[in-house]
Every structure is written in C-alpha cells, then in structure tokens.
Amino acid sequence: MDIRNLRTGLGMDVHAFAEGRKLILGGVDIQHHQGLLGHSDADVLAHAISDALLGAVRGGDIGKLFPDTDPAYKDADSLRLLAEVARYVREQGFEIIDVDSVVAAQEPKLSPYRDAMRENLAAAMGVPVENVGVKATTTEHLGFEGREEGISAWATCLVARI
Ligand code: MG
C-alpha cells in the first residue's frame, strides 16, 4: 500500500448534562443521575468518532450529514449514524484502519464500560475491536467537564484509500 493513500481525521464533540435524560456513551446505557442533552441520543463519543471519520475523507461533518433540524434524527441511535458514516467512508473508496478516542468526564467513572463501548463502536464501523481505542479522563474538576456541566469527547482515526 502506498502510504500517500493514508489520511488522518480528528473529531470532537460536547454535550451538556440535563436531568431526565439517559447517558449513552459508545452506545452503552450508563448508570448516572443525569444524561446528555441533544437532538439525537447525544452520544458524544459516537459523534466525535463520526466527525473524525468524515474529516479523514473530507466529507464535512455530522451536522451536515444529519442536521439537528431534521425530525428523522430526533432521539436517533448514534451508533446507527456512525454505521452510516462508516458506509459513506467506504463509498468514498476508503477503509477504516484505526480509531482512538478519549472522553473527558468528571463523573461517572467510565472504565467499567470501556470494553462494551469499544465493542459497540467497532461493530457499528465494521472494524475489529482491537482497532478501536476508548479512554476516559477527568479534568481534575477544571472547566465545564470538571464542573459536571457536560462531557466532551475527542477522536482520531486513520483511513486508507484502497
Ligand atoms: Mg453531538
């Protein structure tokens, strides 16, 4: 393979906490007293990975693909959106090689959910679970994540034109 056919992508996303919402991260329903607010299920991790993939193929962003003004995406399962993004990446002639990500949340503790998130995300993208990394960090009580006002997620990916 010609290394000039490799592309990297970067994605990030933020959602605010709200009472009465489920907390869905990487497609996993996480036990917590509040969840994230959004038009879809507000899966900030799936959104960051989706944007990383779209960035790598210069495909815009998920706001362009799945507008939050479109009722079709109300409470949408973001793993399904991620699967659609992965299909779009392949339609552009690329294969997904590797994905890594980090979620910044003061609470709750996410490490018990890490492998379930990796498995869900890998299945949605159609890649081996070994090729999907998920990490979690607090922000030492600093910033909006540290004040438990919301959660941010960052993701990078490597794709190859095949
Ligand atoms: Mg989002």
CSV table of N, CA and C and ligand atoms in Angstrom, one decimal:
chain,number,residue,atom,x,y,z
A,1,MET,N,0.8,-1.2,0.0
A,1,MET,CA,0.0,0.0,0.0
A,1,MET,C,0.9,1.3,0.0
A,2,ASP,N,0.5,2.2,-0.8
A,2,ASP,CA,1.2,3.5,-0.9
A,2,ASP,C,0.8,4.3,0.3
A,3,ILE,N,1.8,4.7,1.1
A,3,ILE,CA,1.5,5.5,2.3
A,3,ILE,C,0.9,6.9,2.0
A,4,ARG,N,1.0,7.3,0.8
A,4,ARG,CA,0.3,8.6,0.4
A,4,ARG,C,-1.2,8.5,0.4
A,5,ASN,N,-1.7,7.2,0.4
A,5,ASN,CA,-3.1,7.0,0.4
A,5,ASN,C,-3.7,7.0,1.8
A,6,LEU,N,-2.8,7.2,2.8
A,6,LEU,CA,-3.3,7.3,4.2
A,6,LEU,C,-3.9,8.7,4.5
A,7,ARG,N,-4.9,8.8,5.3
A,7,ARG,CA,-5.5,10.0,5.7
A,7,ARG,C,-5.8,9.9,7.2
A,8,THR,N,-5.6,11.0,8.0
A,8,THR,CA,-6.0,11.1,9.4
A,8,THR,C,-7.2,12.0,9.5
A,9,GLY,N,-8.0,11.7,10.6
A,9,GLY,CA,-9.1,12.6,10.9
A,9,GLY,C,-9.1,12.9,12.4
A,10,LEU,N,-9.7,14.1,12.7
A,10,LEU,CA,-9.8,14.5,14.1
A,10,LEU,C,-11.3,14.9,14.3
A,11,GLY,N,-11.9,14.5,15.4
A,11,GLY,CA,-13.2,14.9,15.7
A,11,GLY,C,-13.4,15.2,17.2
A,12,MET,N,-14.2,16.2,17.5
A,12,MET,CA,-14.5,16.4,18.9
A,12,MET,C,-16.0,16.8,19.0
A,13,ASP,N,-16.5,16.6,20.2
A,13,ASP,CA,-17.9,17.0,20.4
A,13,ASP,C,-18.1,17.2,21.9
A,14,VAL,N,-19.2,18.0,22.2
A,14,VAL,CA,-19.5,18.4,23.5
A,14,VAL,C,-21.1,18.3,23.6
A,15,HIS,N,-21.5,17.7,24.7
A,15,HIS,CA,-23.0,17.8,25.0
A,15,HIS,C,-23.1,18.2,26.5
A,16,ALA,N,-24.2,19.0,26.8
A,16,ALA,CA,-24.4,19.4,28.2
A,16,ALA,C,-25.3,18.3,28.9
A,17,PHE,N,-25.0,18.3,30.2
A,17,PHE,CA,-25.9,17.4,31.1
A,17,PHE,C,-27.3,18.0,31.2
A,18,ALA,N,-28.2,17.1,31.4
A,18,ALA,CA,-29.6,17.6,31.7
A,18,ALA,C,-30.3,16.5,32.5
A,19,GLU,N,-31.2,16.9,33.4
A,19,GLU,CA,-31.9,15.9,34.2
A,19,GLU,C,-32.9,15.2,33.2
A,20,GLY,N,-33.2,14.0,33.6
A,20,GLY,CA,-34.3,13.3,32.9
A,20,GLY,C,-33.9,12.7,31.5
A,21,ARG,N,-32.5,12.7,31.3
A,21,ARG,CA,-32.0,12.1,30.0
A,21,ARG,C,-31.2,10.9,30.4
A,22,LYS,N,-31.1,10.0,29.4
A,22,LYS,CA,-30.2,8.8,29.6
A,22,LYS,C,-28.8,9.2,29.2
A,23,LEU,N,-27.8,8.6,29.9
A,23,LEU,CA,-26.4,8.8,29.5
A,23,LEU,C,-26.0,7.7,28.6
A,24,ILE,N,-25.9,8.0,27.3
A,24,ILE,CA,-25.4,7.0,26.3
A,24,ILE,C,-24.1,7.4,25.8
A,25,LEU,N,-23.1,6.5,26.0
A,25,LEU,CA,-21.7,6.8,25.5
A,25,LEU,C,-21.2,5.5,24.8
A,26,GLY,N,-20.8,5.7,23.6
A,26,GLY,CA,-20.4,4.5,22.8
A,26,GLY,C,-21.5,3.5,22.7
A,27,GLY,N,-22.7,3.9,22.7
A,27,GLY,CA,-23.9,3.0,22.6
A,27,GLY,C,-24.2,2.3,23.9
A,28,VAL,N,-23.5,2.6,25.0
A,28,VAL,CA,-23.7,1.9,26.2
A,28,VAL,C,-24.6,2.8,27.1
A,29,ASP,N,-25.6,2.2,27.7
A,29,ASP,CA,-26.5,2.9,28.6
A,29,ASP,C,-25.8,2.9,30.0
A,30,ILE,N,-25.4,4.1,30.4
A,30,ILE,CA,-24.5,4.2,31.6
A,30,ILE,C,-25.3,4.7,32.8
A,31,GLN,N,-25.2,4.0,33.9
A,31,GLN,CA,-25.9,4.4,35.1
A,31,GLN,C,-25.4,5.7,35.6
A,32,HIS,N,-26.3,6.7,35.6
A,32,HIS,CA,-25.9,8.1,36.2
A,32,HIS,C,-27.2,8.8,36.5
A,33,HIS,N,-27.1,9.8,37.3
A,33,HIS,CA,-28.3,10.6,37.7
A,33,HIS,C,-28.8,11.6,36.7
A,34,GLN,N,-27.9,11.8,35.7
A,34,GLN,CA,-28.3,12.7,34.6
A,34,GLN,C,-27.7,12.2,33.3
A,35,GLY,N,-28.2,12.7,32.2
A,35,GLY,CA,-27.8,12.3,30.9
A,35,GLY,C,-27.4,13.5,30.1
A,36,LEU,N,-27.1,13.3,28.8
A,36,LEU,CA,-26.7,14.4,27.9
A,36,LEU,C,-27.8,14.8,27.0
A,37,LEU,N,-27.9,16.2,26.9
A,37,LEU,CA,-28.9,16.8,26.1
A,37,LEU,C,-28.6,16.8,24.6
A,38,GLY,N,-29.5,16.5,23.8
A,38,GLY,CA,-29.2,16.6,22.3
A,38,GLY,C,-30.4,16.2,21.5
A,39,HIS,N,-30.4,16.5,20.2
A,39,HIS,CA,-31.5,16.2,19.3
A,39,HIS,C,-31.5,14.7,19.1
A,40,SER,N,-30.3,14.0,19.0
A,40,SER,CA,-30.2,12.6,18.9
A,40,SER,C,-30.1,12.1,20.3
A,41,ASP,N,-29.6,10.8,20.5
A,41,ASP,CA,-29.4,10.3,21.8
A,41,ASP,C,-28.2,11.0,22.5
A,42,ALA,N,-27.5,12.0,21.9
A,42,ALA,CA,-26.4,12.8,22.4
A,42,ALA,C,-25.2,12.0,22.8
A,43,ASP,N,-25.0,10.9,22.1
A,43,ASP,CA,-23.8,10.1,22.3
A,43,ASP,C,-22.5,10.8,21.8
A,44,VAL,N,-22.0,11.6,22.7
A,44,VAL,CA,-20.9,12.5,22.4
A,44,VAL,C,-19.7,11.7,21.8
A,45,LEU,N,-19.4,10.5,22.3
A,45,LEU,CA,-18.3,9.7,21.8
A,45,LEU,C,-18.5,9.2,20.4
A,46,ALA,N,-19.7,8.7,20.1
A,46,ALA,CA,-20.0,8.3,18.7
A,46,ALA,C,-20.0,9.5,17.8
A,47,HIS,N,-20.4,10.6,18.3
A,47,HIS,CA,-20.3,11.8,17.4
A,47,HIS,C,-18.9,12.3,17.1
A,48,ALA,N,-18.0,12.2,18.1
A,48,ALA,CA,-16.6,12.6,17.9
A,48,ALA,C,-16.0,11.7,16.9
A,49,ILE,N,-16.2,10.4,17.0
A,49,ILE,CA,-15.7,9.4,16.1
A,49,ILE,C,-16.2,9.6,14.7
A,50,SER,N,-17.5,9.9,14.6
A,50,SER,CA,-18.1,10.1,13.3
A,50,SER,C,-17.5,11.3,12.6
A,51,ASP,N,-17.2,12.4,13.3
A,51,ASP,CA,-16.6,13.6,12.7
A,51,ASP,C,-15.1,13.3,12.4
A,52,ALA,N,-14.4,12.5,13.2
A,52,ALA,CA,-13.1,12.1,12.8
A,52,ALA,C,-13.0,11.4,11.4
A,53,LEU,N,-14.0,10.4,11.3
A,53,LEU,CA,-14.0,9.7,10.0
A,53,LEU,C,-14.4,10.6,8.8
A,54,LEU,N,-15.4,11.5,9.1
A,54,LEU,CA,-15.7,12.4,8.0
A,54,LEU,C,-14.6,13.4,7.7
A,55,GLY,N,-13.9,13.8,8.7
A,55,GLY,CA,-12.7,14.7,8.4
A,55,GLY,C,-11.7,14.0,7.6
A,56,ALA,N,-11.4,12.7,7.9
A,56,ALA,CA,-10.4,12.0,7.1
A,56,ALA,C,-10.7,11.8,5.6
A,57,VAL,N,-12.0,11.8,5.3
A,57,VAL,CA,-12.4,11.7,3.9
A,57,VAL,C,-12.9,13.0,3.3
A,58,ARG,N,-12.6,14.1,4.1
A,58,ARG,CA,-13.0,15.5,3.7
A,58,ARG,C,-14.5,15.5,3.4
A,59,GLY,N,-15.3,14.8,4.3
A,59,GLY,CA,-16.7,14.6,4.0
A,59,GLY,C,-17.6,15.6,4.8
A,60,GLY,N,-17.1,16.7,5.2
A,60,GLY,CA,-17.9,17.6,6.0
A,60,GLY,C,-18.0,17.2,7.5
A,61,ASP,N,-19.1,17.3,8.1
A,61,ASP,CA,-19.3,16.8,9.5
A,61,ASP,C,-20.7,16.3,9.7
A,62,ILE,N,-20.9,15.7,10.9
A,62,ILE,CA,-22.2,15.0,11.1
A,62,ILE,C,-23.4,16.0,11.1
A,63,GLY,N,-23.1,17.3,11.4
A,63,GLY,CA,-24.1,18.3,11.3
A,63,GLY,C,-24.6,18.5,9.9
A,64,LYS,N,-23.7,18.3,9.0
A,64,LYS,CA,-24.1,18.4,7.5
A,64,LYS,C,-24.9,17.2,7.1
A,65,LEU,N,-24.4,16.0,7.6
A,65,LEU,CA,-25.0,14.7,7.1
A,65,LEU,C,-26.3,14.5,7.8
A,66,PHE,N,-26.4,14.8,9.1
A,66,PHE,CA,-27.6,14.5,9.9
A,66,PHE,C,-28.0,15.8,10.6
A,67,PRO,N,-28.7,16.7,9.9
A,67,PRO,CA,-29.0,18.0,10.5
A,67,PRO,C,-29.9,17.9,11.7
A,68,ASP,N,-29.6,18.7,12.8
A,68,ASP,CA,-30.4,18.5,14.0
A,68,ASP,C,-31.8,19.2,13.9
A,69,THR,N,-32.0,19.8,12.7
A,69,THR,CA,-33.4,20.3,12.4
A,69,THR,C,-34.2,19.3,11.7
A,70,ASP,N,-33.6,18.1,11.4
A,70,ASP,CA,-34.4,17.0,10.7
A,70,ASP,C,-35.0,16.1,11.7
A,71,PRO,N,-36.4,16.1,11.7
A,71,PRO,CA,-37.1,15.2,12.7
A,71,PRO,C,-36.7,13.7,12.6
A,72,ALA,N,-36.1,13.3,11.5
A,72,ALA,CA,-35.7,11.9,11.3
A,72,ALA,C,-34.6,11.5,12.3
A,73,TYR,N,-33.9,12.5,12.8
A,73,TYR,CA,-32.8,12.2,13.7
A,73,TYR,C,-33.1,12.5,15.2
A,74,LYS,N,-34.4,12.8,15.4
A,74,LYS,CA,-34.8,13.1,16.8
A,74,LYS,C,-34.6,11.8,17.6
A,75,ASP,N,-33.8,11.9,18.7
A,75,ASP,CA,-33.5,10.7,19.6
A,75,ASP,C,-32.8,9.6,18.8
A,76,ALA,N,-32.2,9.9,17.7
A,76,ALA,CA,-31.6,8.9,16.9
A,76,ALA,C,-30.5,8.1,17.7
A,77,ASP,N,-30.4,6.8,17.3
A,77,ASP,CA,-29.3,6.0,17.9
A,77,ASP,C,-28.0,6.4,17.1
A,78,SER,N,-27.1,7.0,17.9
A,78,SER,CA,-25.9,7.5,17.2
A,78,SER,C,-25.0,6.4,16.7
A,79,LEU,N,-25.1,5.2,17.2
A,79,LEU,CA,-24.4,4.0,16.6
A,79,LEU,C,-24.9,3.8,15.2
A,80,ARG,N,-26.2,4.0,15.0
A,80,ARG,CA,-26.7,3.8,13.6
A,80,ARG,C,-26.1,5.0,12.7
A,81,LEU,N,-26.0,6.2,13.2
A,81,LEU,CA,-25.5,7.3,12.5
A,81,LEU,C,-24.0,7.0,12.2
A,82,LEU,N,-23.3,6.4,13.2
A,82,LEU,CA,-21.9,6.1,13.0
A,82,LEU,C,-21.7,5.0,11.9
A,83,ALA,N,-22.6,4.0,11.9
A,83,ALA,CA,-22.6,3.0,10.8
A,83,ALA,C,-22.9,3.6,9.5
A,84,GLU,N,-23.7,4.6,9.4
A,84,GLU,CA,-24.0,5.3,8.1
A,84,GLU,C,-22.7,6.1,7.7
A,85,VAL,N,-22.0,6.7,8.6
A,85,VAL,CA,-20.8,7.4,8.3
A,85,VAL,C,-19.7,6.4,7.8
A,86,ALA,N,-19.6,5.2,8.4
A,86,ALA,CA,-18.6,4.2,8.0
A,86,ALA,C,-19.0,3.8,6.6
A,87,ARG,N,-20.3,3.6,6.3
A,87,ARG,CA,-20.6,3.2,5.0
A,87,ARG,C,-20.3,4.3,4.0
A,88,TYR,N,-20.5,5.6,4.3
A,88,TYR,CA,-20.1,6.7,3.5
A,88,TYR,C,-18.6,6.7,3.2
A,89,VAL,N,-17.8,6.4,4.3
A,89,VAL,CA,-16.3,6.4,4.1
A,89,VAL,C,-15.9,5.4,3.1
A,90,ARG,N,-16.6,4.2,3.2
A,90,ARG,CA,-16.3,3.1,2.2
A,90,ARG,C,-16.7,3.5,0.8
A,91,GLU,N,-17.9,4.1,0.7
A,91,GLU,CA,-18.3,4.6,-0.6
A,91,GLU,C,-17.4,5.5,-1.3
A,92,GLN,N,-16.6,6.3,-0.4
A,92,GLN,CA,-15.6,7.2,-1.0
A,92,GLN,C,-14.3,6.5,-1.4
A,93,GLY,N,-14.3,5.2,-1.1
A,93,GLY,CA,-13.1,4.4,-1.5
A,93,GLY,C,-12.1,4.2,-0.4
A,94,PHE,N,-12.5,4.4,0.8
A,94,PHE,CA,-11.5,4.3,1.9
A,94,PHE,C,-11.9,3.1,2.8
A,95,GLU,N,-10.8,2.6,3.5
A,95,GLU,CA,-11.0,1.6,4.5
A,95,GLU,C,-10.6,2.2,5.9
A,96,ILE,N,-11.4,1.9,6.9
A,96,ILE,CA,-11.1,2.4,8.2
A,96,ILE,C,-10.0,1.5,8.8
A,97,ILE,N,-8.8,2.1,9.2
A,97,ILE,CA,-7.7,1.3,9.7
A,97,ILE,C,-7.7,1.3,11.2
A,98,ASP,N,-7.9,2.5,11.8
A,98,ASP,CA,-7.7,2.6,13.3
A,98,ASP,C,-8.4,3.8,13.8
A,99,VAL,N,-8.9,3.7,15.0
A,99,VAL,CA,-9.7,4.8,15.7
A,99,VAL,C,-9.2,4.9,17.1
A,100,ASP,N,-8.9,6.0,17.6
A,100,ASP,CA,-8.7,6.2,19.1
A,100,ASP,C,-9.5,7.4,19.6
A,101,SER,N,-9.8,7.3,20.8
A,101,SER,CA,-10.7,8.4,21.4
A,101,SER,C,-10.5,8.6,22.9
A,102,VAL,N,-10.9,9.7,23.3
A,102,VAL,CA,-10.9,10.0,24.8
A,102,VAL,C,-12.1,10.7,25.2
A,103,VAL,N,-12.7,10.4,26.3
A,103,VAL,CA,-13.9,11.1,26.8
A,103,VAL,C,-13.5,11.8,28.1
A,104,ALA,N,-13.8,13.1,28.2
A,104,ALA,CA,-13.5,13.9,29.3
A,104,ALA,C,-14.8,14.1,30.2
A,105,ALA,N,-14.8,13.4,31.3
A,105,ALA,CA,-16.0,13.5,32.2
A,105,ALA,C,-15.5,13.4,33.6
A,106,GLN,N,-16.0,14.3,34.5
A,106,GLN,CA,-15.6,14.2,35.9
A,106,GLN,C,-16.3,13.1,36.5
A,107,GLU,N,-17.6,12.9,36.2
A,107,GLU,CA,-18.4,11.8,36.7
A,107,GLU,C,-19.3,11.4,35.5
A,108,PRO,N,-19.7,10.1,35.4
A,108,PRO,CA,-19.4,9.0,36.3
A,108,PRO,C,-18.0,8.4,35.8
A,109,LYS,N,-17.6,7.4,36.6
A,109,LYS,CA,-16.4,6.6,36.2
A,109,LYS,C,-16.7,5.7,35.0
A,110,LEU,N,-15.9,5.8,34.0
A,110,LEU,CA,-16.3,5.2,32.7
A,110,LEU,C,-15.5,3.9,32.5
A,111,SER,N,-14.4,3.7,33.2
A,111,SER,CA,-13.6,2.5,32.9
A,111,SER,C,-14.4,1.2,32.9
A,112,PRO,N,-15.4,1.0,33.8
A,112,PRO,CA,-16.1,-0.3,33.7
A,112,PRO,C,-16.9,-0.5,32.4
A,113,TYR,N,-17.1,0.5,31.6
A,113,TYR,CA,-17.9,0.4,30.4
A,113,TYR,C,-17.0,0.4,29.2
A,114,ARG,N,-15.7,0.6,29.4
A,114,ARG,CA,-14.8,0.8,28.2
A,114,ARG,C,-14.9,-0.3,27.2
A,115,ASP,N,-14.8,-1.6,27.6
A,115,ASP,CA,-14.8,-2.6,26.6
A,115,ASP,C,-16.1,-2.8,25.9
A,116,ALA,N,-17.2,-2.5,26.6
A,116,ALA,CA,-18.6,-2.6,25.9
A,116,ALA,C,-18.7,-1.4,24.9
A,117,MET,N,-18.1,-0.3,25.2
A,117,MET,CA,-18.2,0.8,24.3
A,117,MET,C,-17.3,0.5,23.0
A,118,ARG,N,-16.1,-0.1,23.3
A,118,ARG,CA,-15.3,-0.4,22.1
A,118,ARG,C,-16.0,-1.4,21.2
A,119,GLU,N,-16.6,-2.4,21.8
A,119,GLU,CA,-17.3,-3.4,21.0
A,119,GLU,C,-18.4,-2.8,20.2
A,120,ASN,N,-19.2,-2.0,20.8
A,120,ASN,CA,-20.3,-1.3,20.1
A,120,ASN,C,-19.8,-0.5,18.9
A,121,LEU,N,-18.8,0.3,19.2
A,121,LEU,CA,-18.3,1.2,18.2
A,121,LEU,C,-17.7,0.4,17.1
A,122,ALA,N,-16.9,-0.6,17.4
A,122,ALA,CA,-16.2,-1.4,16.4
A,122,ALA,C,-17.3,-2.1,15.5
A,123,ALA,N,-18.3,-2.6,16.1
A,123,ALA,CA,-19.4,-3.3,15.4
A,123,ALA,C,-20.1,-2.3,14.4
A,124,ALA,N,-20.3,-1.1,14.9
A,124,ALA,CA,-21.0,-0.1,14.1
A,124,ALA,C,-20.2,0.3,12.9
A,125,MET,N,-18.9,0.3,13.1
A,125,MET,CA,-18.0,0.7,12.0
A,125,MET,C,-17.5,-0.4,11.1
A,126,GLY,N,-17.8,-1.7,11.6
A,126,GLY,CA,-17.4,-2.9,10.8
A,126,GLY,C,-15.9,-3.0,10.9
A,127,VAL,N,-15.2,-2.8,12.0
A,127,VAL,CA,-13.8,-3.0,12.2
A,127,VAL,C,-13.5,-3.9,13.4
A,128,PRO,N,-12.4,-4.5,13.5
A,128,PRO,CA,-12.1,-5.3,14.6
A,128,PRO,C,-12.0,-4.5,15.9
A,129,VAL,N,-12.4,-5.0,17.0
A,129,VAL,CA,-12.4,-4.3,18.3
A,129,VAL,C,-11.0,-3.8,18.7
A,130,GLU,N,-10.0,-4.6,18.2
A,130,GLU,CA,-8.6,-4.2,18.5
A,130,GLU,C,-8.2,-2.9,17.9
A,131,ASN,N,-9.0,-2.5,16.9
A,131,ASN,CA,-8.6,-1.2,16.2
A,131,ASN,C,-9.4,0.0,16.7
A,132,VAL,N,-10.1,-0.2,17.8
A,132,VAL,CA,-10.9,0.9,18.4
A,132,VAL,C,-10.4,1.1,19.8
A,133,GLY,N,-9.9,2.3,20.1
A,133,GLY,CA,-9.5,2.7,21.4
A,133,GLY,C,-10.5,3.6,22.1
A,134,VAL,N,-10.7,3.4,23.3
A,134,VAL,CA,-11.6,4.4,24.1
A,134,VAL,C,-10.9,4.6,25.4
A,135,LYS,N,-10.6,5.9,25.7
A,135,LYS,CA,-10.0,6.2,27.0
A,135,LYS,C,-10.9,7.2,27.7
A,136,ALA,N,-10.8,7.3,29.0
A,136,ALA,CA,-11.5,8.3,29.8
A,136,ALA,C,-10.6,9.0,30.7
A,137,THR,N,-10.9,10.3,30.9
A,137,THR,CA,-10.2,11.1,31.8
A,137,THR,C,-11.1,12.1,32.5
A,138,THR,N,-10.8,12.4,33.8
A,138,THR,CA,-11.4,13.6,34.4
A,138,THR,C,-10.7,14.8,33.9
A,139,THR,N,-11.2,16.0,34.3
A,139,THR,CA,-10.4,17.2,34.1
A,139,THR,C,-10.0,17.8,35.4
A,140,GLU,N,-9.8,17.0,36.4
A,140,GLU,CA,-9.4,17.5,37.7
A,140,GLU,C,-10.3,18.6,38.2
A,141,HIS,N,-11.5,18.5,38.0
A,141,HIS,CA,-12.6,19.5,38.4
A,141,HIS,C,-12.4,20.8,37.7
A,142,LEU,N,-11.6,20.9,36.6
A,142,LEU,CA,-11.5,22.2,35.9
A,142,LEU,C,-12.4,22.2,34.7
A,143,GLY,N,-12.9,23.4,34.3
A,143,GLY,CA,-13.7,23.5,33.1
A,143,GLY,C,-15.1,23.0,33.2
A,144,PHE,N,-15.8,23.0,32.1
A,144,PHE,CA,-17.2,22.5,32.2
A,144,PHE,C,-17.4,21.1,32.5
A,145,GLU,N,-16.4,20.3,32.0
A,145,GLU,CA,-16.5,18.8,32.3
A,145,GLU,C,-16.2,18.7,33.8
A,146,GLY,N,-15.3,19.4,34.4
A,146,GLY,CA,-14.9,19.3,35.8
A,146,GLY,C,-16.0,19.8,36.7
A,147,ARG,N,-16.8,20.7,36.2
A,147,ARG,CA,-18.0,21.2,37.0
A,147,ARG,C,-19.2,20.4,36.8
A,148,GLU,N,-19.0,19.3,36.0
A,148,GLU,CA,-20.1,18.3,35.7
A,148,GLU,C,-21.3,19.0,35.0
A,149,GLU,N,-20.9,20.0,34.1
A,149,GLU,CA,-22.0,20.6,33.3
A,149,GLU,C,-22.1,19.9,32.0
A,150,GLY,N,-21.2,19.1,31.6
A,150,GLY,CA,-21.3,18.3,30.3
A,150,GLY,C,-20.1,17.4,30.2
A,151,ILE,N,-20.0,16.8,29.0
A,151,ILE,CA,-19.0,15.8,28.7
A,151,ILE,C,-18.4,16.2,27.3
A,152,SER,N,-17.1,16.1,27.2
A,152,SER,CA,-16.5,16.3,25.8
A,152,SER,C,-15.9,14.9,25.4
A,153,ALA,N,-15.7,14.8,24.1
A,153,ALA,CA,-15.1,13.6,23.5
A,153,ALA,C,-14.2,14.0,22.3
A,154,TRP,N,-13.1,13.4,22.2
A,154,TRP,CA,-12.2,13.6,21.1
A,154,TRP,C,-11.9,12.3,20.4
A,155,ALA,N,-11.6,12.3,19.1
A,155,ALA,CA,-11.3,11.1,18.4
A,155,ALA,C,-10.4,11.4,17.3
A,156,THR,N,-9.5,10.4,17.0
A,156,THR,CA,-8.7,10.5,15.8
A,156,THR,C,-8.9,9.2,15.1
A,157,CYS,N,-8.6,9.2,13.8
A,157,CYS,CA,-8.7,8.0,13.0
A,157,CYS,C,-7.7,8.0,11.9
A,158,LEU,N,-7.4,6.8,11.4
A,158,LEU,CA,-6.5,6.6,10.3
A,158,LEU,C,-7.3,5.8,9.3
A,159,VAL,N,-7.4,6.3,8.0
A,159,VAL,CA,-8.1,5.6,7.0
A,159,VAL,C,-7.1,5.5,5.8
A,160,ALA,N,-7.4,4.6,4.9
A,160,ALA,CA,-6.6,4.4,3.7
A,160,ALA,C,-7.4,4.3,2.5
A,161,ARG,N,-7.0,5.0,1.4
A,161,ARG,CA,-7.7,4.8,0.2
A,161,ARG,C,-7.3,3.5,-0.4
A,162,ILE,N,-8.3,2.7,-0.8
A,162,ILE,CA,-7.9,1.3,-1.3
A,162,ILE,C,-8.2,1.2,-2.7
B,1,MG,MG,-23.0,15.8,19.1
